[in-house]
Short mmCIF file of C-alpha atoms (C1' of nucleotides) in Angstrom, two decimals:
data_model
loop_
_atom_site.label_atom_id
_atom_site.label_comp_id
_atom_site.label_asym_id
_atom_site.label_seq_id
_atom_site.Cartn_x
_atom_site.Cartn_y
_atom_site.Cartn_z
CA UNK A 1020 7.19 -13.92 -4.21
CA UNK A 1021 3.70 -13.55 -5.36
CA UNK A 1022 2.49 -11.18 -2.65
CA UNK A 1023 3.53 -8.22 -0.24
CA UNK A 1024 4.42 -9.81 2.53
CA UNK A 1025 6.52 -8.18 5.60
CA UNK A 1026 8.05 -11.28 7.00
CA UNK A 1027 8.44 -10.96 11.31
CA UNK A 1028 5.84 -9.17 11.88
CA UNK A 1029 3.42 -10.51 14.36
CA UNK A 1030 0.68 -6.94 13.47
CA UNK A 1031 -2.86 -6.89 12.37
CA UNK A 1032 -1.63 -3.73 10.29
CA UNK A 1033 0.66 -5.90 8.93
CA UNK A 1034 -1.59 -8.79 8.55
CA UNK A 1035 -4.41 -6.46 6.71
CA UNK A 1036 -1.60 -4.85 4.64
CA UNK A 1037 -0.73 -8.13 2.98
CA UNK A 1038 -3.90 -8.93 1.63
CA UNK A 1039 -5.37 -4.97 0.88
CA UNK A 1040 -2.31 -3.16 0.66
CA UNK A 1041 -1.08 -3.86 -3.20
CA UNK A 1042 -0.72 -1.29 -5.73
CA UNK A 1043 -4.27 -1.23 -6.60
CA UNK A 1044 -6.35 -3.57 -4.05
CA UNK A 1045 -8.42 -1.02 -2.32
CA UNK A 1046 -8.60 1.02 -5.32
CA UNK A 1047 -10.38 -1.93 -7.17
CA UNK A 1048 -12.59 -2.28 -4.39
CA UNK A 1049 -13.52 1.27 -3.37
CA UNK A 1050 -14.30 0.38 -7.16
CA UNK A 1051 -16.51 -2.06 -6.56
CA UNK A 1052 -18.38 -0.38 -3.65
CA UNK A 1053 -19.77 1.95 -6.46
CA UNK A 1054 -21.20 -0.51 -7.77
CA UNK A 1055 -18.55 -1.72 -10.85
CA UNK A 1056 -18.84 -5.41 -10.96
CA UNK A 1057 -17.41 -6.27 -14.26
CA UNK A 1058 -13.46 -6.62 -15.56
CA UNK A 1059 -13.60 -4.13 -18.34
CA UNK A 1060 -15.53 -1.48 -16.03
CA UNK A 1061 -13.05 -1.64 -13.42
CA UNK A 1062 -10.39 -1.22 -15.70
CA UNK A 1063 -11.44 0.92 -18.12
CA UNK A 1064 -12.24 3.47 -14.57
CA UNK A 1065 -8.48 2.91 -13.20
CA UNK A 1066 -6.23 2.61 -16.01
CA UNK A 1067 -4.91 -0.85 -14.26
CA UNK A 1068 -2.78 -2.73 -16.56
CA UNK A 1069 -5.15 -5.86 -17.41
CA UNK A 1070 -3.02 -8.58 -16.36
CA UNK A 1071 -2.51 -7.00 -12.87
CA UNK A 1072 -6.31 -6.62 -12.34
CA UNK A 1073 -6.94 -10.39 -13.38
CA UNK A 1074 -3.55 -11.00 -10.88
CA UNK A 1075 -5.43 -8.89 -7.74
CA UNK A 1076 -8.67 -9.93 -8.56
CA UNK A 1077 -7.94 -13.81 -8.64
CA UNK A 1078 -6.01 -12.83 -5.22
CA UNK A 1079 -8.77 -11.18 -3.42
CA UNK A 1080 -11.70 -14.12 -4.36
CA UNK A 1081 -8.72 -16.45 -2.88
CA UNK A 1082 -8.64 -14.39 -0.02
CA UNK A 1083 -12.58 -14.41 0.39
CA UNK A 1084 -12.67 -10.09 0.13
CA UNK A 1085 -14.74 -10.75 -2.78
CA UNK A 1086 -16.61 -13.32 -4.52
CA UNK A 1087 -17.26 -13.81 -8.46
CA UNK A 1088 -21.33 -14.89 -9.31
CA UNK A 1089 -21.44 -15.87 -13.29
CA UNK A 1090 -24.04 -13.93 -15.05
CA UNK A 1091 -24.08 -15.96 -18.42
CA UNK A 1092 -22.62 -18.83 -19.87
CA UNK A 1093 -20.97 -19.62 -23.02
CA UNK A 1094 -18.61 -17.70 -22.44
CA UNK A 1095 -18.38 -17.73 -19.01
CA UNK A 1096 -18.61 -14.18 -17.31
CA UNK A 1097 -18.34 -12.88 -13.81
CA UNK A 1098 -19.51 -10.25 -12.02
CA UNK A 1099 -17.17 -9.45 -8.61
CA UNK A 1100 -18.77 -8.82 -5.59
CA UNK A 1101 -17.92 -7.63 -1.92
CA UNK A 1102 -18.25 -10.92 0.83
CA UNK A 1103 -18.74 -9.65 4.19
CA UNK A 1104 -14.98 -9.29 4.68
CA UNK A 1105 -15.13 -7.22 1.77
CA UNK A 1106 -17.84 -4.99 3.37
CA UNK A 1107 -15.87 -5.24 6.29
CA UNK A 1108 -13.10 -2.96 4.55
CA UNK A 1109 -15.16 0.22 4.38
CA UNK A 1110 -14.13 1.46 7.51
CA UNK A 1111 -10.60 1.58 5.99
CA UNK A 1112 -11.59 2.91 2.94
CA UNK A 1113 -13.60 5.68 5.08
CA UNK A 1114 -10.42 6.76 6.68
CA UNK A 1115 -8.80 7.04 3.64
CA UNK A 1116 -11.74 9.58 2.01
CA UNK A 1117 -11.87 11.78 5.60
CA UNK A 1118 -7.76 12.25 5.59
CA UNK A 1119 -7.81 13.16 1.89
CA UNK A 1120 -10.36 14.96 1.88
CA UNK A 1121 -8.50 17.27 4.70
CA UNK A 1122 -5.40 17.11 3.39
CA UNK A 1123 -5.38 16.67 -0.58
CA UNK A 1124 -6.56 19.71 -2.24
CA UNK A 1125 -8.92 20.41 0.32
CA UNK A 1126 -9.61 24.29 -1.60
CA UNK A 1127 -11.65 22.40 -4.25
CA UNK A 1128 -13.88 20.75 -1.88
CA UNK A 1129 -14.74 16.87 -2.09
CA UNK A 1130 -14.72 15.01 -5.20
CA UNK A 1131 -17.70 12.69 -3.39
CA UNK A 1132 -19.46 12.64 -0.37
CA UNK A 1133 -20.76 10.01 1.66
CA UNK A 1134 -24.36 10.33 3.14
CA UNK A 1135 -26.66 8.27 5.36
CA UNK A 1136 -29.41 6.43 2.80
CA UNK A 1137 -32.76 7.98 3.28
CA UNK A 1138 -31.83 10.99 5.83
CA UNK A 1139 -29.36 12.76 3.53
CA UNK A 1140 -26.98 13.39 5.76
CA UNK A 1141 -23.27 13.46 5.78
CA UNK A 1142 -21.16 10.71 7.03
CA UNK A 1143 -17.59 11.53 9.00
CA UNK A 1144 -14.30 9.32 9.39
CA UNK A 1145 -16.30 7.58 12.77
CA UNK A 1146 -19.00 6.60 10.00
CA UNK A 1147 -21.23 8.59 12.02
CA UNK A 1148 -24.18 10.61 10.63
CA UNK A 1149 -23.72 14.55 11.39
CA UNK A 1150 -27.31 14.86 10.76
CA UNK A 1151 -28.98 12.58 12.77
CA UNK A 1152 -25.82 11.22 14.90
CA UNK A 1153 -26.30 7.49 13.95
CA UNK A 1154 -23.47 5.28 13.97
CA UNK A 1155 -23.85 3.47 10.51
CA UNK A 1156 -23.01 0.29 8.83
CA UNK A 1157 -22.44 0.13 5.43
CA UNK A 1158 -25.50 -0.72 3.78
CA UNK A 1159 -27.02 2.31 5.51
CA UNK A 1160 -24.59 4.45 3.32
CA UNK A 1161 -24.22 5.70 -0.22
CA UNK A 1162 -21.62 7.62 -2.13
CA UNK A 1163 -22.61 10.96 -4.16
CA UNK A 1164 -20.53 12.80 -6.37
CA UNK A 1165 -19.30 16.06 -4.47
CA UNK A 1166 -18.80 19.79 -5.27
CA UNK A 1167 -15.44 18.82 -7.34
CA UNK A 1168 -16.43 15.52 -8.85
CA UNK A 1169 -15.61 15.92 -12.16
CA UNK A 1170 -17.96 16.41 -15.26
CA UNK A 1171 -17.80 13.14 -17.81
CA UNK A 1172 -16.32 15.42 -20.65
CA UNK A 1173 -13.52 16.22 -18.36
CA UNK A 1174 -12.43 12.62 -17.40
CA UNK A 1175 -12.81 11.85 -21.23
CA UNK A 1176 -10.43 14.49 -21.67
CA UNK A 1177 -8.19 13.20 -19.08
CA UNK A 1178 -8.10 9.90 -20.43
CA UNK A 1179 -6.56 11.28 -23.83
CA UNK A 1180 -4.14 13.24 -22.29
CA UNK B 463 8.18 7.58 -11.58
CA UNK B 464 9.59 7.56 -8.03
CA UNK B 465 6.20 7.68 -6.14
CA UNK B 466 3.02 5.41 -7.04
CA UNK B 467 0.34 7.58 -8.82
CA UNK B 468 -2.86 6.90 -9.93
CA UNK B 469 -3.62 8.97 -13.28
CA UNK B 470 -7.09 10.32 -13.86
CA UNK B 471 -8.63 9.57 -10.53
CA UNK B 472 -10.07 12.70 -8.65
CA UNK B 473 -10.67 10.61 -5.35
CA UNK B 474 -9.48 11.70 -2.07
CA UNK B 475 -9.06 7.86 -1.54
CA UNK B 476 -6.75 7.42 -4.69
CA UNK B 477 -5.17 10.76 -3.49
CA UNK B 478 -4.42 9.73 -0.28
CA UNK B 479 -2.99 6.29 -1.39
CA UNK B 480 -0.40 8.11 -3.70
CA UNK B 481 0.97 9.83 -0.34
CA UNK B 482 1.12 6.68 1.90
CA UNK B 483 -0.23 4.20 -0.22
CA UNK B 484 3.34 2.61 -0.98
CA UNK B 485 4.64 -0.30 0.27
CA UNK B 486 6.27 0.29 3.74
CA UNK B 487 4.97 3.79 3.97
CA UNK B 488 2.01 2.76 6.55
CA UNK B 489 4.45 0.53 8.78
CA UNK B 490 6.61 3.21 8.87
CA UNK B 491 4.30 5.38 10.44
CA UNK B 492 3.19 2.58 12.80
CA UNK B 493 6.37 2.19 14.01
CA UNK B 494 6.75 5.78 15.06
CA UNK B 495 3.02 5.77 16.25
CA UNK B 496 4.94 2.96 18.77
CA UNK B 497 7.98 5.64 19.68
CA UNK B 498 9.86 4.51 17.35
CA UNK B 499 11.82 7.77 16.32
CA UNK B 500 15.18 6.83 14.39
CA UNK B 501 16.54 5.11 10.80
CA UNK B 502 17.74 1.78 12.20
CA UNK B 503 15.34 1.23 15.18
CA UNK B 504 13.05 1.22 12.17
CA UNK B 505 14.86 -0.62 9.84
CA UNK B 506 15.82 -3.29 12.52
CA UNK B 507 12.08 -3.52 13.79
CA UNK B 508 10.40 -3.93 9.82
CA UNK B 509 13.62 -5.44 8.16
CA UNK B 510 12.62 -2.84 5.33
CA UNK B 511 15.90 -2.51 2.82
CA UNK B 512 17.71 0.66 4.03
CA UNK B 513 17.86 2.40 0.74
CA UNK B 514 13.59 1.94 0.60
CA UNK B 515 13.56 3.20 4.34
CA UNK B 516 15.93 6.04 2.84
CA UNK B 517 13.52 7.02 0.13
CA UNK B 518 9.91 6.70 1.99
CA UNK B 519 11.13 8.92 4.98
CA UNK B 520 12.66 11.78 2.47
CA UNK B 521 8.98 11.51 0.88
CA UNK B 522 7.04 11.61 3.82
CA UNK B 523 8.92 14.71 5.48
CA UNK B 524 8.44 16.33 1.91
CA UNK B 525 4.93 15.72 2.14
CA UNK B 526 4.72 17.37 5.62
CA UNK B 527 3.44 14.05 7.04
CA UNK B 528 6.91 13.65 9.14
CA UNK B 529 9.41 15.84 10.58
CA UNK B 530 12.81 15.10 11.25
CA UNK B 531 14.86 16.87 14.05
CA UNK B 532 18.26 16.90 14.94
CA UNK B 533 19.06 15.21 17.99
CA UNK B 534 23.15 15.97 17.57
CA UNK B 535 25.79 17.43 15.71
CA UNK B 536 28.74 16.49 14.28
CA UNK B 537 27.40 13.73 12.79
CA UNK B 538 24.06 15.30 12.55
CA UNK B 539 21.76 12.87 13.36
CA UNK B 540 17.91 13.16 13.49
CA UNK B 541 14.54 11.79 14.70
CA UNK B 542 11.36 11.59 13.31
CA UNK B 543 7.78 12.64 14.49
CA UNK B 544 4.52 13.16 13.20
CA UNK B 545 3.15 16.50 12.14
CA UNK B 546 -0.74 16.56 12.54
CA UNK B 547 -1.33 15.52 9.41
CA UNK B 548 0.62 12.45 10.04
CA UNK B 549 -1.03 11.82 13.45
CA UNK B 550 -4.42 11.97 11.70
CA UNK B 551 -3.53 8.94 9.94
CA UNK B 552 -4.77 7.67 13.36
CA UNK B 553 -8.28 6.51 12.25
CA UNK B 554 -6.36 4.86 8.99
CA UNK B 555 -4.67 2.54 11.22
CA UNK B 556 -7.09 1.93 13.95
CA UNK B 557 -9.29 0.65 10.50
CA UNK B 558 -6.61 -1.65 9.38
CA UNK B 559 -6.08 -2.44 13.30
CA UNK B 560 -9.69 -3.25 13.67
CA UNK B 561 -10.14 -5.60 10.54
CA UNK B 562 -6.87 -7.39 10.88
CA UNK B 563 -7.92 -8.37 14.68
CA UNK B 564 -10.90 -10.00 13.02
CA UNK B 565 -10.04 -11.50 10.16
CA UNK B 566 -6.19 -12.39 10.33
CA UNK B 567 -5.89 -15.54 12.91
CA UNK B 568 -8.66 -13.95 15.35
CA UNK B 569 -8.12 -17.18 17.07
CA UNK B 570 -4.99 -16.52 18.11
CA UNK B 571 -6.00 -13.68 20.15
CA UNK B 572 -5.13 -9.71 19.23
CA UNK B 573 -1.14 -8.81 19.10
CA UNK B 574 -1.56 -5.36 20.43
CA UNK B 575 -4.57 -3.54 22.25
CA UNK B 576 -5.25 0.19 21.57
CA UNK B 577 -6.93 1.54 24.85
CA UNK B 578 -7.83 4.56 26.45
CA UNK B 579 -5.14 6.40 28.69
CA UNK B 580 -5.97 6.37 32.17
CA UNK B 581 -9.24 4.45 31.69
CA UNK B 582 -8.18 1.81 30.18
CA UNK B 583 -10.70 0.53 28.49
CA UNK B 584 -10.20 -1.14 24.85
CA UNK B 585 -11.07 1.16 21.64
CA UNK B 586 -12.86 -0.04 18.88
CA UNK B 587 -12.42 0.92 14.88
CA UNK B 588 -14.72 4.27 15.60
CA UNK B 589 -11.89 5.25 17.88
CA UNK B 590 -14.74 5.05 20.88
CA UNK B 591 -13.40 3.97 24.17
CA UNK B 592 -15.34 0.55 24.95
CA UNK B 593 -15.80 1.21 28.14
CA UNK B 594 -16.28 4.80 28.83
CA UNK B 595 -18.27 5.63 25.35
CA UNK B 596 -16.05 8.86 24.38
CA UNK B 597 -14.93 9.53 21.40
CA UNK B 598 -11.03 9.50 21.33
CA UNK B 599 -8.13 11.46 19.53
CA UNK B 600 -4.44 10.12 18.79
CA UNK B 601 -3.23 11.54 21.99
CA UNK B 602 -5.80 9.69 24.11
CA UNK B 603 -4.66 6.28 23.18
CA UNK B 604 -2.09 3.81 23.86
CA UNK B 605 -0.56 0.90 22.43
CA UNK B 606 -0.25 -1.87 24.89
CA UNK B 607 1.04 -5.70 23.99
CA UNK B 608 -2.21 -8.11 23.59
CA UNK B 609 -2.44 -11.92 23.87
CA UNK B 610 -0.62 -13.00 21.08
CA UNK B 611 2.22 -10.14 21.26
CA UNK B 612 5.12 -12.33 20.65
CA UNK B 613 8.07 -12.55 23.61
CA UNK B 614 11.21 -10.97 22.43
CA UNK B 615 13.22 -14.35 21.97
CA UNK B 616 10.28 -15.23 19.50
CA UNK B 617 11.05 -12.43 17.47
CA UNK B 618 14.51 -12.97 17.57
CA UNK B 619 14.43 -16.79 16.75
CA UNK B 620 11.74 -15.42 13.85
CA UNK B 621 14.34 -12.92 12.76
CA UNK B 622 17.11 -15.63 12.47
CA UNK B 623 15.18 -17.86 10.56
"C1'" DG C 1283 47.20 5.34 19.39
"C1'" DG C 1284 44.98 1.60 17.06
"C1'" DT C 1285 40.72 -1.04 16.83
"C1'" DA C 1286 35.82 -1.87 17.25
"C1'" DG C 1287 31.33 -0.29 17.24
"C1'" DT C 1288 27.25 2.74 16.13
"C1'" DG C 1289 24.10 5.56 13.53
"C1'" DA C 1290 22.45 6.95 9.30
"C1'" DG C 1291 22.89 6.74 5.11
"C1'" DT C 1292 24.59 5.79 -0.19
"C1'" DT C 1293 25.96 2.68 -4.01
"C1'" DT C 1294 25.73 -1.27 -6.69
"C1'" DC C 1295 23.73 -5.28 -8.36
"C1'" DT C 1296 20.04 -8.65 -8.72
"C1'" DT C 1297 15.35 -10.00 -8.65
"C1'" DC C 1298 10.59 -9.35 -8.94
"C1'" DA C 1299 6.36 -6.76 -9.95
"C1'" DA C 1300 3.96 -3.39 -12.88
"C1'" DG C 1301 2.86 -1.45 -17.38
"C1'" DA C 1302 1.93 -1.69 -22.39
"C1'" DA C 1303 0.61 -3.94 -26.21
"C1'" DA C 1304 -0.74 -7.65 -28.79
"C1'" DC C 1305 -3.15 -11.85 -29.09
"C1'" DC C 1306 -7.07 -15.31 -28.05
"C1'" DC C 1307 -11.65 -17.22 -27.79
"C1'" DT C 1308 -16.63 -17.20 -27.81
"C1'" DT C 1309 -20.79 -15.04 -28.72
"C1'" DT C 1310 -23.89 -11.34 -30.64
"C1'" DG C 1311 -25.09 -8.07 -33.93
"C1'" DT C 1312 -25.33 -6.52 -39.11
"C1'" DA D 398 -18.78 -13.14 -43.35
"C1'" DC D 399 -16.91 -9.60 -40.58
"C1'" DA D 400 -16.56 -6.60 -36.75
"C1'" DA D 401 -17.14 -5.68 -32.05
"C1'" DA D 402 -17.64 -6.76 -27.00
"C1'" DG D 403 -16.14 -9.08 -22.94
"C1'" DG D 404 -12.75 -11.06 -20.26
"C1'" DG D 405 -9.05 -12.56 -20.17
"C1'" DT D 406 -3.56 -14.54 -21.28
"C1'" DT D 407 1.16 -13.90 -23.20
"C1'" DT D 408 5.22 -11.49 -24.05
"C1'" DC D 409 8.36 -7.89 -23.51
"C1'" DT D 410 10.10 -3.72 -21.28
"C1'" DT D 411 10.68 -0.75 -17.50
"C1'" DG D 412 10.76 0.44 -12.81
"C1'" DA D 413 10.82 -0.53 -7.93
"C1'" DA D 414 12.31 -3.49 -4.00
"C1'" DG D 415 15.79 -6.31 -1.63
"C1'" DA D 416 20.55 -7.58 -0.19
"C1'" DA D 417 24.99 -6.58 0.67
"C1'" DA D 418 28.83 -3.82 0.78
"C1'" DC D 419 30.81 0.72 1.38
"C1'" DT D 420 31.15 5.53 3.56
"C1'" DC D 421 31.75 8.91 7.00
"C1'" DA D 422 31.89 11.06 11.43
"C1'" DC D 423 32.13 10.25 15.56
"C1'" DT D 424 32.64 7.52 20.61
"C1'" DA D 425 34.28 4.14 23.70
"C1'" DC D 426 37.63 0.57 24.83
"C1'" DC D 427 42.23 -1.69 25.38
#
DNA sequence: GGTAGTGAGTTTCTTCAAGAAACCCTTTGT
DNA sequence: ACAAAGGGTTTCTTGAAGAAACTCACTACC
């Protein structure tokens, strides 16, 4: 069996969970939200064994979460990019960033934060701004590194280890 | 490696993923979400393997997202419930809830409906009641069976086949 | 008093997915 | 002509998931 799947159940949980819930899916698109288009990029940033990113990334342009646009010929070469489903998953991935952010190492503060484009300010688990109490859609939103984002030296360093 | 980790990424996402992130781990937490509190009405209702069921509930009471308490002795024999940090998981599933209802067989009508105790209105992915505009928590909600909540001889006749 | 059933696991064995590393192919740069 | 970049594919090894059987301490039934 190529996929998750959890046979019986009649769940949208479910449903979502086969198609996002891989080792790796949302990871390679919270990836791509930050703008990484490109194979090597999104590997090089997760460590993802190659052959499962080609495997997951095939899977999600099948599933219509994202969509690959050739930027040159000869060789071929694709950029990935989010469809609207694929926008559609930020809610999900905003849960994920407000629970962590409470519960994982919440001493050293937030590796990124998420503010409202243009007003500056910060975004909560509702997508809601705190500053000016919008409820926002994606596009309105961008991602900023946070008080324990790490410095490039250090994730080089990482890497070796 | 027993759990899923995700080496070099300071993310609260990618953090939060290696604590419920696994395969199962989310259902599981669904399930009791639903009331359900012990080992085989869980393992009866997913059709997870027992010894996976086993490991995922040992992890999550380590990781203080369940608790298990002993409803008898001799055997001793226990139930699990959510701590607060596993109730916050709330807004991750209402996400998941919210894009599976539209993109997995929306025309077959929503399996369950999350609405707001006593008022009854529906609640979207912000966790705002539709109907009375206020913001929600966990304990504000229930779970009620939608359109396309299977009988329970469909499940059964699913479950056989 | 023997037998069946239940609840919650544990053990064993098999299968499938993930990880690592090497290889491939085409183009660009030197 | 040779190396490097980009985006994969192939092969092999390890690790996790699934299925089924076994355990153990009761309880309830005949």
């Amino acid at each position: 069996m190529l996929y998750h799947d959890y046979p019986g159940q009649v769940c949208s949980i479910a449903s979502s969970l086969e198609l996002v819930g891989e080792r790796w899916s949302l990871l390679i698109i919270r990836d791509i939200f930050r703008g990484r288009r490109r194979f090597d990029q999104i590997q090089s940033s997760l460590g993802v064994a190659r052959n499962v990113l080609t495997a997951r990334l095939t899977r999600l342009v099948e599933e219509d979460v994202l969509e690959k646009r050739p930027y040159q010929t000869n060789p071929e070469r694709y950029e990935y990019f989010l469809t609207q489903k694929g926008l559609d998953l930020w809610p999900i991935l905003m849960a994920y960033l407000g629970w962590g952010d409470k519960y994982c190492e919440p001493e050293k503060g937030k590796p990124r934060l998420i503010v409202h484009k243009g007003c500056g300010g910060e975004i909560d688990d509702r997508r809601i701004c705190q500053k000016c109490g919008k409820p926002l859609e994606v596009r309105e939103a961008e991602s900023i590194p946070g008080p324990a984002e790490p410095h490039p030296e250090e994730v080089l360093q990482a890497a070796r280890a």
